Amino acid sequence: MSEHSFATRAIHSGQRPDPTTGAIIPPIYQASTHVQDGIGGFRDGYEYNRAGNPTRSSLEVQLAALEGGVNALSFASGLAAEDALLRGILKPGDHVVLGNDVYGGTYRLLTKVLAPWGVETSTVELSELDDVRAAIRPSTRIVWVETPSNPLLKIVDIAAVVEVAHAAGAVVVVDNTFASPALQQPLALGADLVVHSTTKYLGGHSDVLGGAVVFGDDRFYEQIKFQQFAVGAVSAPLDAWLTTRGIKTLAVRVRQHGENAQAIAEWAAARPEFAQVFYPGLASHPGHEIAARQMSGFGGMLSLALAAGPAAARAFAESTRLFQLAESLGGVESLIGYPSDMTHASVRGTALEVPENVVRLSVGIEDVSDLIADLEQAVAGIR
Ligand SMILES: *Cc1c(COP(=O)(O)O)cnc(C)c1O
């Protein structure tokens, strides 16, 4: 399938009609184990489903094809994928460099779960390459990149960070959740591994949790697969199937998310109620040029700083109607969030704190004039 373009791969990779009945969509293999033809006679390699399940395998083939990887593993959540990746690669005493506005759950995992195990972490402004160089120690094993970042949509030059990290012998992991492989392919820019919360754009319909690790080469597959098998945070067959179904429409969804977000960003940039619009598709965004180079579109996420301050931001987040107040992102329906007290509550008082006048929008694929009308009425209410 790799000879086909992205939208085609999203639909066909890992998808074979059922060989028995010809059903165009393979069945959901809702089973915990597989019968053996004699002891050790595994059919197609399947035995107990913590080790492997055909529905999960289909999704893994699809995920690897989308990111241009050699392999992928599918997990019960994005953080389960991150945990397996980190434990699979790191040992006590190792050091990880993180962006200073990394996803709060990643920060929590490293500083609250893996720190007691002996892993050390530094946060750094990843767009300042000298700062990245200075943060790297002899024990640095991983440089962890998220671009666009959450919730301020900062852009990091992936290829530039890869060069710095590789020169120091560190591995580069990119959390590609915000862009999705439809817009950005970190492995092609030199990254070693990609992680996803497939809960977001890949699943795309706010109906399933999931996560993935995608491998640029064979170095880490066995050890991370072992973590998955030994711990068991695998995706359930129905969850894997829902994610596969979501991915088939990824290319068209992401195109519409981006069009809608661009229109909303331009609308907001012209309004005095917003002190700042964080969207890489605006030419005024400091990362616009890098984003235009390393992404094929600017995505559906944007954040707004309310000029009138934190109380106005809270009121705004509570007065939209189509934009529903909820955590998460990347679904077809538009969401609004107040990061300081929602997605980023766990990083209050840390280096990752988010300005209190910021709201975050996950722009859905509803008609954009309805979305802008909703934001209009919400702005009118807080004036
Ligand atoms: C949601 C998210 C995660 C965590 O994924 P879960 O599926 O919620 O465990 C990791 N990184 C980013 C950027 C996310 O948005």
mmCIF file of C-alpha atoms and ligand atoms in Angstrom:
data_model
loop_
_atom_site.group_PDB
_atom_site.id
_atom_site.type_symbol
_atom_site.label_atom_id
_atom_site.label_comp_id
_atom_site.label_asym_id
_atom_site.label_seq_id
_atom_site.Cartn_x
_atom_site.Cartn_y
_atom_site.Cartn_z
ATOM 1 C CA MET A 1 0.000 0.000 0.000
ATOM 2 C CA SER A 2 2.961 2.307 0.485
ATOM 3 C CA GLU A 3 2.927 3.231 -3.197
ATOM 4 C CA HIS A 4 -0.484 4.845 -2.714
ATOM 5 C CA SER A 5 -1.128 8.342 -1.460
ATOM 6 C CA PHE A 6 -2.268 9.135 2.055
ATOM 7 C CA ALA A 7 -6.067 9.167 1.672
ATOM 8 C CA THR A 8 -5.942 5.817 -0.154
ATOM 9 C CA ARG A 9 -3.686 4.207 2.440
ATOM 10 C CA ALA A 10 -6.008 5.427 5.212
ATOM 11 C CA ILE A 11 -8.848 3.434 3.660
ATOM 12 C CA HIS A 12 -7.102 0.301 2.401
ATOM 13 C CA SER A 13 -4.051 -0.450 4.574
ATOM 14 C CA GLY A 14 -4.575 -3.448 6.829
ATOM 15 C CA GLN A 15 -8.099 -3.938 5.456
ATOM 16 C CA ARG A 16 -8.755 -7.236 3.709
ATOM 17 C CA PRO A 17 -12.261 -8.602 3.112
ATOM 18 C CA ASP A 18 -13.144 -11.569 5.318
ATOM 19 C CA PRO A 19 -11.670 -14.601 3.468
ATOM 20 C CA THR A 20 -14.594 -16.878 4.412
ATOM 21 C CA THR A 21 -17.630 -14.735 3.637
ATOM 22 C CA GLY A 22 -16.249 -11.902 1.551
ATOM 23 C CA ALA A 23 -17.616 -9.340 3.999
ATOM 24 C CA ILE A 24 -15.914 -6.158 2.839
ATOM 25 C CA ILE A 25 -15.264 -5.090 6.420
ATOM 26 C CA PRO A 26 -13.341 -7.725 8.384
ATOM 27 C CA PRO A 27 -15.192 -8.892 11.490
ATOM 28 C CA ILE A 28 -14.358 -7.651 14.973
ATOM 29 C CA TYR A 29 -12.377 -10.535 16.472
ATOM 30 C CA GLN A 30 -14.034 -10.378 19.874
ATOM 31 C CA ALA A 31 -12.038 -13.238 21.400
ATOM 32 C CA SER A 32 -9.571 -13.630 24.244
ATOM 33 C CA THR A 33 -7.693 -16.635 22.873
ATOM 34 C CA HIS A 34 -7.088 -18.692 19.731
ATOM 35 C CA VAL A 35 -7.299 -22.453 19.288
ATOM 36 C CA GLN A 36 -3.980 -24.170 18.519
ATOM 37 C CA ASP A 37 -3.468 -26.874 15.910
ATOM 38 C CA GLY A 38 -1.506 -29.077 18.308
ATOM 39 C CA ILE A 39 0.648 -27.601 21.045
ATOM 40 C CA GLY A 40 2.322 -24.450 19.739
ATOM 41 C CA GLY A 41 0.483 -24.690 16.414
ATOM 42 C CA PHE A 42 -0.574 -21.057 16.299
ATOM 43 C CA ARG A 43 -2.743 -19.980 13.366
ATOM 44 C CA ASP A 44 -1.356 -16.822 11.805
ATOM 45 C CA GLY A 45 0.754 -16.333 14.962
ATOM 46 C CA TYR A 46 -2.185 -15.680 17.283
ATOM 47 C CA GLU A 47 -2.417 -17.243 20.746
ATOM 48 C CA TYR A 48 -3.607 -15.243 23.788
ATOM 49 C CA ASN A 49 -4.998 -11.814 22.979
ATOM 50 C CA ARG A 50 -2.813 -9.763 25.297
ATOM 51 C CA ALA A 51 -0.063 -10.766 22.859
ATOM 52 C CA GLY A 52 -2.052 -10.103 19.696
ATOM 53 C CA ASN A 53 -5.514 -9.849 18.186
ATOM 54 C CA PRO A 54 -6.374 -9.720 14.462
ATOM 55 C CA THR A 55 -8.514 -6.570 14.766
ATOM 56 C CA ARG A 56 -5.708 -4.843 16.636
ATOM 57 C CA SER A 57 -3.215 -6.051 14.018
ATOM 58 C CA SER A 58 -5.279 -4.452 11.231
ATOM 59 C CA LEU A 59 -5.177 -1.130 13.051
ATOM 60 C CA GLU A 60 -1.430 -1.458 13.621
ATOM 61 C CA VAL A 61 -0.805 -2.044 9.911
ATOM 62 C CA GLN A 62 -2.968 0.984 9.121
ATOM 63 C CA LEU A 63 -1.161 3.217 11.670
ATOM 64 C CA ALA A 64 2.295 2.223 10.390
ATOM 65 C CA ALA A 65 1.202 2.924 6.804
ATOM 66 C CA LEU A 66 -0.117 6.388 7.687
ATOM 67 C CA GLU A 67 3.077 7.498 9.428
ATOM 68 C CA GLY A 68 5.440 5.792 6.985
ATOM 69 C CA GLY A 69 6.693 3.543 9.790
ATOM 70 C CA VAL A 70 7.893 -0.051 9.687
ATOM 71 C CA ASN A 71 5.574 -1.142 12.494
ATOM 72 C CA ALA A 72 3.085 0.118 15.088
ATOM 73 C CA LEU A 73 1.574 -0.969 18.392
ATOM 74 C CA SER A 74 -1.936 -0.072 19.497
ATOM 75 C CA PHE A 75 -2.750 0.624 23.151
ATOM 76 C CA ALA A 76 -5.740 1.273 25.399
ATOM 77 C CA SER A 77 -4.916 5.002 25.595
ATOM 78 C CA GLY A 78 -2.329 7.534 24.522
ATOM 79 C CA LEU A 79 -0.756 7.541 27.964
ATOM 80 C CA ALA A 80 -0.575 3.741 28.015
ATOM 81 C CA ALA A 81 1.369 3.973 24.741
ATOM 82 C CA GLU A 82 3.687 6.620 26.205
ATOM 83 C CA ASP A 83 4.267 4.570 29.356
ATOM 84 C CA ALA A 84 5.206 1.451 27.379
ATOM 85 C CA LEU A 85 7.485 3.469 25.114
ATOM 86 C CA LEU A 86 9.262 5.156 28.025
ATOM 87 C CA ARG A 87 9.691 1.984 30.094
ATOM 88 C CA GLY A 88 10.721 0.051 27.014
ATOM 89 C CA ILE A 89 13.569 2.456 26.238
ATOM 90 C CA LEU A 90 14.589 3.999 29.560
ATOM 91 C CA LYS A 91 16.306 2.578 32.610
ATOM 92 C CA PRO A 92 16.690 4.241 36.023
ATOM 93 C CA GLY A 93 19.173 7.114 35.823
ATOM 94 C CA ASP A 94 18.226 8.048 32.252
ATOM 95 C CA HIS A 95 17.181 11.601 31.409
ATOM 96 C CA VAL A 96 14.431 12.963 29.146
ATOM 97 C CA VAL A 97 14.215 16.441 27.608
ATOM 98 C CA LEU A 98 10.657 17.711 27.188
ATOM 99 C CA GLY A 99 9.195 20.807 25.598
ATOM 100 C CA ASN A 100 8.101 23.371 28.184
ATOM 101 C CA ASP A 101 4.474 23.145 27.134
ATOM 102 C CA VAL A 102 4.274 19.390 26.695
ATOM 103 C CA TYR A 103 0.888 17.681 27.200
ATOM 104 C CA GLY A 104 0.186 17.739 30.952
ATOM 105 C CA GLY A 105 -0.385 13.985 31.143
ATOM 106 C CA THR A 106 3.052 13.313 29.646
ATOM 107 C CA TYR A 107 4.619 15.639 32.223
ATOM 108 C CA ARG A 108 2.671 13.938 35.017
ATOM 109 C CA LEU A 109 3.707 10.470 33.817
ATOM 110 C CA LEU A 110 7.381 11.423 33.782
ATOM 111 C CA THR A 111 7.485 13.474 36.983
ATOM 112 C CA LYS A 112 5.042 11.508 39.163
ATOM 113 C CA VAL A 113 5.230 7.907 37.907
ATOM 114 C CA LEU A 114 8.640 7.478 36.277
ATOM 115 C CA ALA A 115 10.621 9.899 38.495
ATOM 116 C CA PRO A 116 10.314 7.652 41.594
ATOM 117 C CA TRP A 117 11.619 4.822 39.385
ATOM 118 C CA GLY A 118 14.713 6.971 38.726
ATOM 119 C CA VAL A 119 14.029 8.760 35.436
ATOM 120 C CA GLU A 120 15.014 12.438 35.327
ATOM 121 C CA THR A 121 13.297 15.134 33.277
ATOM 122 C CA SER A 122 14.123 18.664 32.099
ATOM 123 C CA THR A 123 11.721 21.022 30.369
ATOM 124 C CA VAL A 124 13.086 23.390 27.763
ATOM 125 C CA GLU A 125 11.938 25.785 25.037
ATOM 126 C CA LEU A 126 12.377 23.409 22.089
ATOM 127 C CA SER A 127 12.354 26.196 19.516
ATOM 128 C CA GLU A 128 15.615 27.501 21.084
ATOM 129 C CA LEU A 129 18.149 24.977 19.806
ATOM 130 C CA ASP A 130 20.913 26.280 22.071
ATOM 131 C CA ASP A 131 18.651 25.641 25.056
ATOM 132 C CA VAL A 132 18.028 22.098 23.797
ATOM 133 C CA ARG A 133 21.787 21.520 23.435
ATOM 134 C CA ALA A 134 22.369 22.893 26.952
ATOM 135 C CA ALA A 135 19.661 20.675 28.445
ATOM 136 C CA ILE A 136 21.100 17.472 26.986
ATOM 137 C CA ARG A 137 23.269 15.475 29.413
ATOM 138 C CA PRO A 138 25.369 12.343 28.901
ATOM 139 C CA SER A 139 22.406 10.427 30.371
ATOM 140 C CA THR A 140 19.849 11.969 27.993
ATOM 141 C CA ARG A 141 18.154 9.141 26.154
ATOM 142 C CA ILE A 142 15.062 10.841 24.718
ATOM 143 C CA VAL A 143 14.114 14.278 23.396
ATOM 144 C CA TRP A 144 10.320 14.461 23.381
ATOM 145 C CA VAL A 145 8.717 16.830 20.871
ATOM 146 C CA GLU A 146 5.134 17.980 20.562
ATOM 147 C CA THR A 147 4.245 20.266 17.676
ATOM 148 C CA PRO A 148 1.873 22.052 17.418
ATOM 149 C CA SER A 149 1.858 22.225 21.205
ATOM 150 C CA ASN A 150 -1.050 22.285 23.577
ATOM 151 C CA PRO A 151 -2.684 24.717 24.194
ATOM 152 C CA LEU A 152 -0.535 27.549 22.792
ATOM 153 C CA LEU A 153 0.082 25.943 19.374
ATOM 154 C CA LYS A 154 3.821 26.559 19.451
ATOM 155 C CA ILE A 155 5.682 25.096 16.502
ATOM 156 C CA VAL A 156 8.938 23.191 16.826
ATOM 157 C CA ASP A 157 11.244 22.539 13.870
ATOM 158 C CA ILE A 158 11.337 18.734 14.043
ATOM 159 C CA ALA A 159 14.285 18.235 11.669
ATOM 160 C CA ALA A 160 16.377 20.811 13.568
ATOM 161 C CA VAL A 161 15.714 19.151 16.942
ATOM 162 C CA VAL A 162 16.461 15.745 15.418
ATOM 163 C CA GLU A 163 19.872 16.996 14.301
ATOM 164 C CA VAL A 164 20.744 18.291 17.787
ATOM 165 C CA ALA A 165 19.413 15.182 19.563
ATOM 166 C CA HIS A 166 21.039 12.667 17.233
ATOM 167 C CA ALA A 167 24.394 14.452 17.503
ATOM 168 C CA ALA A 168 24.165 13.771 21.250
ATOM 169 C CA GLY A 169 23.055 10.160 20.793
ATOM 170 C CA ALA A 170 19.479 10.776 21.955
ATOM 171 C CA VAL A 171 16.318 9.367 20.427
ATOM 172 C CA VAL A 172 13.591 11.735 19.187
ATOM 173 C CA VAL A 173 9.964 10.933 19.961
ATOM 174 C CA VAL A 174 7.240 13.099 18.418
ATOM 175 C CA ASP A 175 3.750 13.208 19.902
ATOM 176 C CA ASN A 176 1.866 13.713 16.636
ATOM 177 C CA THR A 177 -1.610 13.828 18.179
ATOM 178 C CA PHE A 178 -2.411 17.461 17.323
ATOM 179 C CA ALA A 179 -1.340 17.390 13.679
ATOM 180 C CA SER A 180 -2.217 13.760 12.895
ATOM 181 C CA PRO A 181 -0.316 11.997 10.092
ATOM 182 C CA ALA A 182 -2.632 13.675 7.598
ATOM 183 C CA LEU A 183 -0.711 16.926 8.164
ATOM 184 C CA GLN A 184 2.689 15.955 9.515
ATOM 185 C CA GLN A 185 4.943 12.915 9.153
ATOM 186 C CA PRO A 186 7.695 13.129 11.780
ATOM 187 C CA LEU A 187 9.473 9.903 10.751
ATOM 188 C CA ALA A 188 10.171 11.413 7.323
ATOM 189 C CA LEU A 189 11.727 14.410 9.129
ATOM 190 C CA GLY A 190 14.131 12.108 10.970
ATOM 191 C CA ALA A 191 12.257 11.351 14.207
ATOM 192 C CA ASP A 192 12.784 7.835 15.569
ATOM 193 C CA LEU A 193 9.342 7.159 17.032
ATOM 194 C CA VAL A 194 5.871 8.687 16.886
ATOM 195 C CA VAL A 195 3.253 8.458 19.608
ATOM 196 C CA HIS A 196 -0.449 9.177 19.323
ATOM 197 C CA SER A 197 -3.477 9.589 21.401
ATOM 198 C CA THR A 198 -5.723 7.970 18.779
ATOM 199 C CA THR A 199 -8.569 9.175 21.005
ATOM 200 C CA LYS A 200 -8.296 12.488 19.152
ATOM 201 C CA TYR A 201 -8.158 13.016 15.365
ATOM 202 C CA LEU A 202 -7.439 9.409 14.390
ATOM 203 C CA GLY A 203 -10.549 8.028 16.101
ATOM 204 C CA GLY A 204 -12.176 11.342 15.301
ATOM 205 C CA HIS A 205 -15.659 10.813 16.732
ATOM 206 C CA SER A 206 -15.197 11.170 20.510
ATOM 207 C CA ASP A 207 -16.346 7.594 21.026
ATOM 208 C CA VAL A 208 -13.176 5.645 21.813
ATOM 209 C CA LEU A 209 -9.905 5.925 23.763
ATOM 210 C CA GLY A 210 -6.693 4.665 22.268
ATOM 211 C CA GLY A 211 -2.999 5.226 21.767
ATOM 212 C CA ALA A 212 -0.209 4.130 19.485
ATOM 213 C CA VAL A 213 3.538 3.926 19.069
ATOM 214 C CA VAL A 214 4.800 3.969 15.479
ATOM 215 C CA PHE A 215 8.347 2.821 14.720
ATOM 216 C CA GLY A 216 10.651 4.404 12.154
ATOM 217 C CA ASP A 217 12.910 1.319 12.201
ATOM 218 C CA ASP A 218 13.315 -2.001 14.031
ATOM 219 C CA ARG A 219 15.462 -0.881 16.993
ATOM 220 C CA PHE A 220 12.832 -0.518 19.706
ATOM 221 C CA TYR A 221 9.931 -2.684 18.557
ATOM 222 C CA GLU A 222 10.711 -5.835 20.552
ATOM 223 C CA GLN A 223 11.321 -4.063 23.862
ATOM 224 C CA ILE A 224 8.205 -1.890 23.642
ATOM 225 C CA LYS A 225 6.116 -4.834 22.438
ATOM 226 C CA PHE A 226 7.426 -6.734 25.480
ATOM 227 C CA GLN A 227 6.255 -3.903 27.764
ATOM 228 C CA GLN A 228 2.833 -4.051 26.139
ATOM 229 C CA PHE A 229 2.624 -7.818 26.551
ATOM 230 C CA ALA A 230 3.980 -7.817 30.114
ATOM 231 C CA VAL A 231 1.709 -4.990 31.343
ATOM 232 C CA GLY A 232 -1.327 -5.493 29.130
ATOM 233 C CA ALA A 233 -2.600 -2.012 28.259
ATOM 234 C CA VAL A 234 -3.714 -3.213 24.833
ATOM 235 C CA SER A 235 -6.646 -1.828 22.866
ATOM 236 C CA ALA A 236 -9.796 -3.923 23.024
ATOM 237 C CA PRO A 237 -11.020 -5.379 19.705
ATOM 238 C CA LEU A 238 -14.068 -3.086 19.457
ATOM 239 C CA ASP A 239 -11.935 -0.040 20.277
ATOM 240 C CA ALA A 240 -9.386 -0.999 17.619
ATOM 241 C CA TRP A 241 -12.182 -1.501 15.100
ATOM 242 C CA LEU A 242 -13.774 1.889 15.866
ATOM 243 C CA THR A 243 -10.393 3.566 15.487
ATOM 244 C CA THR A 244 -9.809 1.871 12.144
ATOM 245 C CA ARG A 245 -13.222 3.043 10.972
ATOM 246 C CA GLY A 246 -12.471 6.594 12.113
ATOM 247 C CA ILE A 247 -9.124 6.652 10.312
ATOM 248 C CA LYS A 248 -10.741 5.924 6.950
ATOM 249 C CA THR A 249 -12.190 9.455 6.874
ATOM 250 C CA LEU A 250 -9.152 11.156 8.433
ATOM 251 C CA ALA A 251 -8.008 12.935 5.277
ATOM 252 C CA VAL A 252 -11.343 14.622 4.552
ATOM 253 C CA ARG A 253 -12.078 15.376 8.189
ATOM 254 C CA VAL A 254 -8.720 17.014 8.818
ATOM 255 C CA ARG A 255 -9.085 19.115 5.671
ATOM 256 C CA GLN A 256 -12.421 20.483 6.927
ATOM 257 C CA HIS A 257 -11.164 20.943 10.524
ATOM 258 C CA GLY A 258 -8.352 23.071 9.092
ATOM 259 C CA GLU A 259 -10.566 25.160 6.814
ATOM 260 C CA ASN A 260 -12.948 25.896 9.669
ATOM 261 C CA ALA A 261 -10.153 26.718 12.111
ATOM 262 C CA GLN A 262 -8.488 29.070 9.635
ATOM 263 C CA ALA A 263 -11.766 30.958 9.145
ATOM 264 C CA ILE A 264 -12.330 31.215 12.890
ATOM 265 C CA ALA A 265 -8.741 32.333 13.508
ATOM 266 C CA GLU A 266 -9.116 35.094 10.919
ATOM 267 C CA TRP A 267 -12.468 36.128 12.412
ATOM 268 C CA ALA A 268 -10.988 36.252 15.936
ATOM 269 C CA ALA A 269 -7.843 38.115 14.849
ATOM 270 C CA ALA A 270 -10.066 40.989 13.710
ATOM 271 C CA ARG A 271 -11.949 41.213 17.029
ATOM 272 C CA PRO A 272 -10.788 43.513 19.828
ATOM 273 C CA GLU A 273 -12.130 41.088 22.475
ATOM 274 C CA PHE A 274 -9.242 38.747 21.742
ATOM 275 C CA ALA A 275 -5.796 39.939 22.809
ATOM 276 C CA GLN A 276 -4.122 37.086 20.976
ATOM 277 C CA VAL A 277 -5.041 34.305 18.573
ATOM 278 C CA PHE A 278 -2.827 31.228 18.700
ATOM 279 C CA TYR A 279 -3.112 29.501 15.317
ATOM 280 C CA PRO A 280 -0.158 28.498 13.124
ATOM 281 C CA GLY A 281 -2.154 29.210 9.968
ATOM 282 C CA LEU A 282 -2.022 32.959 10.670
ATOM 283 C CA ALA A 283 0.963 34.671 9.032
ATOM 284 C CA SER A 284 1.454 36.570 12.315
ATOM 285 C CA HIS A 285 2.071 33.328 14.240
ATOM 286 C CA PRO A 286 5.791 33.047 15.153
ATOM 287 C CA GLY A 287 5.907 29.437 13.947
ATOM 288 C CA HIS A 288 3.982 30.035 10.725
ATOM 289 C CA GLU A 289 6.912 29.564 8.345
ATOM 290 C CA ILE A 290 8.165 26.371 9.963
ATOM 291 C CA ALA A 291 4.618 25.009 10.105
ATOM 292 C CA ALA A 292 4.097 25.808 6.430
ATOM 293 C CA ARG A 293 7.286 23.886 5.647
ATOM 294 C CA GLN A 294 6.824 20.784 7.817
ATOM 295 C CA MET A 295 3.020 20.452 7.766
ATOM 296 C CA SER A 296 0.623 20.154 4.845
ATOM 297 C CA GLY A 297 -2.060 22.153 6.710
ATOM 298 C CA PHE A 298 -2.434 23.900 10.057
ATOM 299 C CA GLY A 299 -4.990 21.733 11.817
ATOM 300 C CA GLY A 300 -8.182 22.234 13.773
ATOM 301 C CA MET A 301 -6.858 23.438 17.131
ATOM 302 C CA LEU A 302 -6.655 27.068 18.119
ATOM 303 C CA SER A 303 -6.511 29.078 21.327
ATOM 304 C CA LEU A 304 -7.742 32.566 22.128
ATOM 305 C CA ALA A 305 -6.554 34.972 24.842
ATOM 306 C CA LEU A 306 -9.416 37.114 26.107
ATOM 307 C CA ALA A 307 -8.409 40.792 26.396
ATOM 308 C CA ALA A 308 -10.703 41.244 29.402
ATOM 309 C CA GLY A 309 -8.829 38.602 31.413
ATOM 310 C CA PRO A 310 -9.451 35.303 33.215
ATOM 311 C CA ALA A 311 -13.057 35.952 34.313
ATOM 312 C CA ALA A 312 -14.010 36.792 30.725
ATOM 313 C CA ALA A 313 -12.257 33.665 29.481
ATOM 314 C CA ARG A 314 -14.202 31.486 31.911
ATOM 315 C CA ALA A 315 -17.484 33.209 31.019
ATOM 316 C CA PHE A 316 -16.756 32.790 27.296
ATOM 317 C CA ALA A 317 -16.010 29.073 27.708
ATOM 318 C CA GLU A 318 -19.309 28.648 29.542
ATOM 319 C CA SER A 319 -21.475 30.560 27.094
ATOM 320 C CA THR A 320 -20.897 28.899 23.740
ATOM 321 C CA ARG A 321 -23.627 26.465 22.671
ATOM 322 C CA LEU A 322 -22.370 24.565 19.630
ATOM 323 C CA PHE A 323 -18.860 24.522 21.095
ATOM 324 C CA GLN A 324 -19.480 22.167 24.007
ATOM 325 C CA LEU A 325 -17.495 22.570 27.200
ATOM 326 C CA ALA A 326 -15.399 19.416 27.483
ATOM 327 C CA GLU A 327 -11.897 17.986 27.732
ATOM 328 C CA SER A 328 -10.415 16.297 24.675
ATOM 329 C CA LEU A 329 -10.192 17.315 21.037
ATOM 330 C CA GLY A 330 -10.140 16.081 17.483
ATOM 331 C CA GLY A 331 -13.751 14.902 17.185
ATOM 332 C CA VAL A 332 -16.193 15.984 14.498
ATOM 333 C CA GLU A 333 -18.046 18.093 17.073
ATOM 334 C CA SER A 334 -16.573 21.401 18.236
ATOM 335 C CA LEU A 335 -15.349 21.657 21.820
ATOM 336 C CA ILE A 336 -14.221 24.521 24.013
ATOM 337 C CA GLY A 337 -12.019 24.224 27.067
ATOM 338 C CA TYR A 338 -10.526 26.397 29.772
ATOM 339 C CA PRO A 339 -7.036 24.852 30.038
ATOM 340 C CA SER A 340 -6.061 26.404 33.405
ATOM 341 C CA ASP A 341 -8.791 24.515 35.226
ATOM 342 C CA MET A 342 -9.364 21.627 32.809
ATOM 343 C CA THR A 343 -6.717 19.958 30.627
ATOM 344 C CA HIS A 344 -3.858 21.798 32.344
ATOM 345 C CA ALA A 345 -5.087 21.869 35.961
ATOM 346 C CA SER A 346 -2.372 19.343 36.883
ATOM 347 C CA VAL A 347 0.424 21.712 35.775
ATOM 348 C CA ARG A 348 -0.765 24.802 37.676
ATOM 349 C CA GLY A 349 2.141 26.291 39.581
ATOM 350 C CA THR A 350 4.729 24.490 37.392
ATOM 351 C CA ALA A 351 6.802 25.674 34.439
ATOM 352 C CA LEU A 352 3.997 24.411 32.216
ATOM 353 C CA GLU A 353 1.319 26.735 33.575
ATOM 354 C CA VAL A 354 -1.058 28.174 30.953
ATOM 355 C CA PRO A 355 -2.152 31.863 30.961
ATOM 356 C CA GLU A 356 -5.484 32.179 32.758
ATOM 357 C CA ASN A 357 -7.115 34.283 30.052
ATOM 358 C CA VAL A 358 -6.782 31.522 27.422
ATOM 359 C CA VAL A 359 -9.546 29.317 26.052
ATOM 360 C CA ARG A 360 -8.846 26.427 23.689
ATOM 361 C CA LEU A 361 -11.045 25.462 20.756
ATOM 362 C CA SER A 362 -11.148 22.103 19.063
ATOM 363 C CA VAL A 363 -12.849 23.222 15.881
ATOM 364 C CA GLY A 364 -15.181 20.569 14.532
ATOM 365 C CA ILE A 365 -16.508 20.025 11.032
ATOM 366 C CA GLU A 366 -19.921 21.626 11.481
ATOM 367 C CA ASP A 367 -20.823 24.446 9.068
ATOM 368 C CA VAL A 368 -18.336 27.189 9.869
ATOM 369 C CA SER A 369 -20.920 29.995 9.693
ATOM 370 C CA ASP A 370 -22.837 28.293 12.513
ATOM 371 C CA LEU A 371 -19.627 28.025 14.511
ATOM 372 C CA ILE A 372 -18.743 31.682 14.047
ATOM 373 C CA ALA A 373 -22.311 32.725 14.930
ATOM 374 C CA ASP A 374 -21.964 30.740 18.149
ATOM 375 C CA LEU A 375 -18.689 32.480 19.031
ATOM 376 C CA GLU A 376 -20.301 35.862 18.143
ATOM 377 C CA GLN A 377 -23.134 35.337 20.594
ATOM 378 C CA ALA A 378 -20.723 34.185 23.296
ATOM 379 C CA VAL A 379 -18.530 37.267 22.821
ATOM 380 C CA ALA A 380 -21.591 39.528 22.884
ATOM 381 C CA GLY A 381 -22.595 38.031 26.232
ATOM 382 C CA ILE A 382 -19.348 38.848 28.016
ATOM 383 C CA ARG A 383 -18.918 42.420 26.833
HETATM 384 C C1 LIG B 1 -4.901 13.334 24.849
HETATM 385 C C2 LIG B 1 -3.444 13.442 24.605
HETATM 386 C C3 LIG B 1 -2.554 12.482 25.116
HETATM 387 C C4 LIG B 1 -2.997 11.351 26.018
HETATM 388 O O1 LIG B 1 -3.816 10.454 25.374
HETATM 389 P P1 LIG B 1 -5.007 9.617 26.091
HETATM 390 O O2 LIG B 1 -5.608 8.874 24.978
HETATM 391 O O3 LIG B 1 -5.921 10.626 26.733
HETATM 392 O O4 LIG B 1 -4.352 8.767 27.130
HETATM 393 C C5 LIG B 1 -1.206 12.619 24.797
HETATM 394 N N1 LIG B 1 -0.758 13.643 24.048
HETATM 395 C C6 LIG B 1 -1.573 14.588 23.569
HETATM 396 C C7 LIG B 1 -1.008 15.693 22.747
HETATM 397 C C8 LIG B 1 -2.937 14.526 23.828
HETATM 398 O O5 LIG B 1 -3.754 15.475 23.348
#
